[in-house]
Short mmCIF file of C-alpha atoms in Angstrom, two decimals:
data_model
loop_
_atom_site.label_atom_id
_atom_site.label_comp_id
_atom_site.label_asym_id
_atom_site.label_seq_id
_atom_site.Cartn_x
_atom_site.Cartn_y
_atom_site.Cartn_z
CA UNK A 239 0.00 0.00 0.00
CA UNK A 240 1.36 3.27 -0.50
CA UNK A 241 2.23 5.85 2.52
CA UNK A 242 -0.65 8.35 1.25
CA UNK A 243 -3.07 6.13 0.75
CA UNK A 244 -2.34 4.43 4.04
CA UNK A 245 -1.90 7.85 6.11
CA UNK A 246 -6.39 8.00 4.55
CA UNK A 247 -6.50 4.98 5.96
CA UNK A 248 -5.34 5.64 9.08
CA UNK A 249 -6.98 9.22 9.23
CA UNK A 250 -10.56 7.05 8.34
CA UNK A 251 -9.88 4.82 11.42
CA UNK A 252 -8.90 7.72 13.98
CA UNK A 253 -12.70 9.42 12.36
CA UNK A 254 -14.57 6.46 13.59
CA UNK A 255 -13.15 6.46 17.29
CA UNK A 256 -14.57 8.80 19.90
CA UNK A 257 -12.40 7.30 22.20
CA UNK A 258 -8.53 6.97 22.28
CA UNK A 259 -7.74 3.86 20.46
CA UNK A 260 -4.33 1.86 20.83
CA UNK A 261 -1.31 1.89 18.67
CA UNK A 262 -1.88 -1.78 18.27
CA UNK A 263 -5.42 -2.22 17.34
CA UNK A 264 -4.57 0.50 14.37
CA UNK A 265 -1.26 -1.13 13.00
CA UNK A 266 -3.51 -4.01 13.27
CA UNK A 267 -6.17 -2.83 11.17
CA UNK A 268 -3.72 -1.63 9.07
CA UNK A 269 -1.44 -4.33 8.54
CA UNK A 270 1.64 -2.49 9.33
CA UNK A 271 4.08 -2.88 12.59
CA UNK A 272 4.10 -0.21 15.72
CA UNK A 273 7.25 1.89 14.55
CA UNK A 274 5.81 2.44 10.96
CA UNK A 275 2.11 3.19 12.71
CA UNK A 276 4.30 6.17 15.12
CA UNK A 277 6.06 7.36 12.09
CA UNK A 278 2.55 8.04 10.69
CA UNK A 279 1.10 9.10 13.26
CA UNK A 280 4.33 11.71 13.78
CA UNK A 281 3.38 12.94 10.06
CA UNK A 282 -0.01 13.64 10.32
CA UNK A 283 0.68 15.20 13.51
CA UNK A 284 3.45 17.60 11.43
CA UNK A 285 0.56 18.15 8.74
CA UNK A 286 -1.90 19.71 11.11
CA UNK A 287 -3.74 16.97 12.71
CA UNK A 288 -4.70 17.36 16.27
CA UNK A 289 -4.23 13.65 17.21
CA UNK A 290 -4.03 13.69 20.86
CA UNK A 291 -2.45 10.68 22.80
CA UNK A 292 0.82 8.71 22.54
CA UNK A 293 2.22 4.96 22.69
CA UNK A 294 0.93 3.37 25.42
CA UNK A 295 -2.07 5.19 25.99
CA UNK A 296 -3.90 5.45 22.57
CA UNK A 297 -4.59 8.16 19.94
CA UNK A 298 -7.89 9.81 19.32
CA UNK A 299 -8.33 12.40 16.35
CA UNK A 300 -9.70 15.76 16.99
CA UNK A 301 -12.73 16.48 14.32
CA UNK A 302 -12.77 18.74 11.39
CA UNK A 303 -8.73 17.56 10.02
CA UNK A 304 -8.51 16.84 6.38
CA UNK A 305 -5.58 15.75 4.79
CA UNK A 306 -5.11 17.17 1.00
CA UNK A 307 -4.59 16.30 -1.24
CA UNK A 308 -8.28 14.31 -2.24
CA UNK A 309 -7.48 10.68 -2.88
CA UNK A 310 -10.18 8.28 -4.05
CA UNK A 311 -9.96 5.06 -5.39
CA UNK A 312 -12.10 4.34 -8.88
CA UNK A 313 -15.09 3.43 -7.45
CA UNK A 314 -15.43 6.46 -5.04
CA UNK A 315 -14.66 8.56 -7.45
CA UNK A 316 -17.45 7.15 -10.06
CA UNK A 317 -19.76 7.69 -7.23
CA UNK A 318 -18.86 11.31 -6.10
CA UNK A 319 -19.01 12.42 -10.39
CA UNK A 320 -22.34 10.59 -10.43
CA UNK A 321 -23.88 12.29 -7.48
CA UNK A 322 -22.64 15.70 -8.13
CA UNK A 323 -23.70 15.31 -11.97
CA UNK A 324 -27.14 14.49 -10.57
CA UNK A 325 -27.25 17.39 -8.59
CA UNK A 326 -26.24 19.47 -11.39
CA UNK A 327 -29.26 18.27 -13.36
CA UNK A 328 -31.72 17.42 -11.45
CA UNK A 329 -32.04 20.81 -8.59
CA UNK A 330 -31.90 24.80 -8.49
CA UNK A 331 -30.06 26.70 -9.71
CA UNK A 332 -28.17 27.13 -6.20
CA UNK A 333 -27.25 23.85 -6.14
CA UNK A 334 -26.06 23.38 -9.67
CA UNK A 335 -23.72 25.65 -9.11
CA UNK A 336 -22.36 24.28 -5.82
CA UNK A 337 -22.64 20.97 -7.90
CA UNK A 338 -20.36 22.62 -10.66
CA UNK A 339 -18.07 24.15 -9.00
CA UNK A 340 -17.39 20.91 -6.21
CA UNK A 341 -16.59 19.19 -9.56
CA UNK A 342 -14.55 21.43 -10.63
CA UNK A 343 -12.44 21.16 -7.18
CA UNK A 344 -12.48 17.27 -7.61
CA UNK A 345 -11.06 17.62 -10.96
CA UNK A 346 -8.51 20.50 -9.98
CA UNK A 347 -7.10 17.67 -7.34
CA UNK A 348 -6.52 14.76 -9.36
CA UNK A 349 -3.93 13.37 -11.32
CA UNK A 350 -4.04 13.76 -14.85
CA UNK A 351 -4.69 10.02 -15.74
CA UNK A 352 -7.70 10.02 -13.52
CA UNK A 353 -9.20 12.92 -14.43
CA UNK A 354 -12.75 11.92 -16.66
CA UNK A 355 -12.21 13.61 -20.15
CA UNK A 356 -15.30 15.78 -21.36
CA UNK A 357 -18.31 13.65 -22.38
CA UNK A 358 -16.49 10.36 -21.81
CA UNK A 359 -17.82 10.31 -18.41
CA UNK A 360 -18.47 6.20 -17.27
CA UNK A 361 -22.21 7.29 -15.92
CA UNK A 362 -24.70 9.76 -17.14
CA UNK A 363 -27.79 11.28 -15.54
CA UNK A 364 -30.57 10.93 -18.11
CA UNK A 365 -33.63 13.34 -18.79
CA UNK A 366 -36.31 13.70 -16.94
CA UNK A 367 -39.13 16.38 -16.63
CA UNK A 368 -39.09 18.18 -13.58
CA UNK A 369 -42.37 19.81 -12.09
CA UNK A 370 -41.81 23.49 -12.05
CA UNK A 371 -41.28 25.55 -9.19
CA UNK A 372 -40.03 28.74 -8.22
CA UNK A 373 -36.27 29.23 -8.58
CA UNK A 374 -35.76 30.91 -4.99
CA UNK A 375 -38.12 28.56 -3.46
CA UNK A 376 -35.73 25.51 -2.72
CA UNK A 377 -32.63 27.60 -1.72
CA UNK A 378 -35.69 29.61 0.51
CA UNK A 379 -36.39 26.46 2.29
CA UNK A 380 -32.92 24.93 2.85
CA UNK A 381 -31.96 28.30 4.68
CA UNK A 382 -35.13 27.39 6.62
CA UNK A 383 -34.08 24.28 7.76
CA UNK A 384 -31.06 25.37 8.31
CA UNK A 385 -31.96 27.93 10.56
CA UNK A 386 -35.29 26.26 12.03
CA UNK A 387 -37.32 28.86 10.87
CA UNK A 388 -41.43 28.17 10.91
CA UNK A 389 -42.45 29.15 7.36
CA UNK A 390 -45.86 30.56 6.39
CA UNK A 391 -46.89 28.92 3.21
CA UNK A 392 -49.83 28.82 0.87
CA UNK A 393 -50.30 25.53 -0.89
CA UNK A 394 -52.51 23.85 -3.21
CA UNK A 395 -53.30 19.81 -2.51
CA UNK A 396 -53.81 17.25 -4.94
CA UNK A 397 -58.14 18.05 -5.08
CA UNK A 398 -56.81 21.54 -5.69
CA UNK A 399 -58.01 22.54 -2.23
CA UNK A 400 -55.84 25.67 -0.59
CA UNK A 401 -54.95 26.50 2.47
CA UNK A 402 -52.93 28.83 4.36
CA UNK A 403 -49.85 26.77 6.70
CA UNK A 404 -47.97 27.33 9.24
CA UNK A 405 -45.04 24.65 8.91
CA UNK A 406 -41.45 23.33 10.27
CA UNK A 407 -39.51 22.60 7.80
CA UNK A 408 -37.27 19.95 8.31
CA UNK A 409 -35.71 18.23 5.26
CA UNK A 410 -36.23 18.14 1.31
CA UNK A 411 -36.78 14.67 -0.76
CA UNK A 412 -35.46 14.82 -3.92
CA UNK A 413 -37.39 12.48 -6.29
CA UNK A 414 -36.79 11.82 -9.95
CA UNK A 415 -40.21 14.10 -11.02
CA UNK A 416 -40.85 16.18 -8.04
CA UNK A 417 -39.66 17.45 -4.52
CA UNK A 418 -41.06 17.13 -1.28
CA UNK A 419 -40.84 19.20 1.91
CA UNK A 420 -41.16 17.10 5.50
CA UNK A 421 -42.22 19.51 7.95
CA UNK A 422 -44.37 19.62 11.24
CA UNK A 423 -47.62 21.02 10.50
CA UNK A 424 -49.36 23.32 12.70
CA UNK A 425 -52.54 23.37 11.27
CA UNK A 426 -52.56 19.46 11.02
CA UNK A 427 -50.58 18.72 14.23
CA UNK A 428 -48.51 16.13 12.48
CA UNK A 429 -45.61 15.39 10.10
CA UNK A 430 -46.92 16.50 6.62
CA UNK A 431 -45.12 15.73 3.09
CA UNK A 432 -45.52 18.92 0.52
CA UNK A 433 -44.81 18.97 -2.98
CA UNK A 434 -42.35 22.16 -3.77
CA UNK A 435 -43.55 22.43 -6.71
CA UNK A 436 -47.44 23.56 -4.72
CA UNK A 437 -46.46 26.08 -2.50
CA UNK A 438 -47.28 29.25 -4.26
CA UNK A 439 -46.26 31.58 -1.22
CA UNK A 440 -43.57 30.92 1.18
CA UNK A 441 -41.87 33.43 4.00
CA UNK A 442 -40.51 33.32 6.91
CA UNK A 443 -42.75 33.65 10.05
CA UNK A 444 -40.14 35.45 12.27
CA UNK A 445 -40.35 32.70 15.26
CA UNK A 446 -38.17 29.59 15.06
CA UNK A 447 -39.76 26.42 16.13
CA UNK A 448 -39.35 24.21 19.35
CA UNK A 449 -36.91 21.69 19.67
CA UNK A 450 -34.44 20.73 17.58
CA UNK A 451 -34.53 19.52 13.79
CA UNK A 452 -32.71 16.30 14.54
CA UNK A 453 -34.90 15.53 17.49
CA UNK A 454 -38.52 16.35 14.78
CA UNK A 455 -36.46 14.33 12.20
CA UNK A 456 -36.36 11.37 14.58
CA UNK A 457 -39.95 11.72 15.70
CA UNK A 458 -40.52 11.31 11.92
CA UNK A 459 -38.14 8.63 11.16
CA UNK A 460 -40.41 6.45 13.56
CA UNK A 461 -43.52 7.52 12.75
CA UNK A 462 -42.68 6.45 9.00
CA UNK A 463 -40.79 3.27 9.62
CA UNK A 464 -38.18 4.59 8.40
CA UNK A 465 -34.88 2.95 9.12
CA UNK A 466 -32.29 3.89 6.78
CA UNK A 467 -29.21 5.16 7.41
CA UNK A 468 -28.49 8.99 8.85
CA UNK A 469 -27.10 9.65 5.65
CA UNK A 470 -29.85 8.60 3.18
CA UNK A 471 -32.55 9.36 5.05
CA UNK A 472 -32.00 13.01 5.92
CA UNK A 473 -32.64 14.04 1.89
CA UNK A 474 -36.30 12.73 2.75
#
């Protein structure tokens, strides 16, 4: 294995302890001996890592250290050019951008022979007709939930009914056709799904709701059956 890819390795490990760790349960991991394990732990140390601990008492990584540059192997890769070329397709114009230009960084990073050549990319995100919404609305409601706002909305339901909300938002689903808003209603007293695409009038209230969006998000989780991971299941 090579030293940079094994000093990611070794950084990946350190991420997934809370807890000091020993020198000998990492060079195990790693398949390397105790002196080569200090040595690396000595240079990531030198490049900025707050690694707390020493031999004999086990290491534990402060959060928030990344090591540049970007290494992924081919796979990753495939799956960070996929996802980010989704985004760039398939959301606002906010996000394309971001989208854009965090591809842009990826490419900036790696080495020549890896970089995907234009339109020889391995996967491609394919057409598909998006319901129409308001270009402000989406990057309106992530700045929401972001900031727990409550949100006063108008929104037309699928008899055409409409009604006059007070929501929480707390996360955006992003399906091949439309997007959906999970938020606490206050008229309804319950979780409620709403199609972006049907809120006509959104602003903030000026109050920010109680408790916490990770707590509401749970509540939700269970109400739904939903048992994904963190990961997946906070983009619905």
């Amino acid at each position: 294995m090579a030293r940079a890819a094994r000093l990611l390795d070794l950084l990946q490990l350190l991420r997934q302890h809370r807890f000091p760790v020993s020198g000998q349960a990492l060079a195990a991991e790693l398949g390397i001996s105790l002196r080569t394990l200090y040595r690396d732990i000595a240079t990531l140390q030198a490049q900025g890592a707050e690694i707390s601990g020493e031999a004999g008492l086990g290491y534990v990584l402060k959060p928030g250290f990344v090591l540049p540059p970007l290494m992924f192997d081919q796979d990753e890769l495939d799956a960070l050019l996929l996802g980010l070329s989704w985004v760039a397709e398939r959301t606002d114009p906010a996000l394309q951008s971001a989208a854009r230009q965090a591809l842009a960084k990826i490419n900036a990073v790696l080495p020549p022979e890896r970089r995907p050549l234009p339109g020889q990319a391995v996967q491609l995100v394919g057409p598909v007709p998006l319901a129409p919404e308001s270009n402000t609305l989406l990057a309106q409601l992530r700045q929401a939930i972001r900031r727990q706002q409550v949100l006063e909305i108008h929104y037309l339901d699928l008899q055409q009914i409409p009604s006059r909300r007070a929501i929480w938002p707390l996360a955006i689903g992003y399906f091949e056709q439309v997007r959906v808003l999970v938020a606490w209603c206050e008229l309804r007293q319950g979780f409620r799904h709403f199609r972006t695409d049907r809120i006509s009038y959104c602003a903030p209230s000026g109050a920010r709701y109680v408790g916490t969006r990770a707590q509401l998000l749970q509540t939700w989780r269970t109400q739904e059956g939903i048992t994904r991971s963190v990961a997946t299941a906070d983009i619905f």
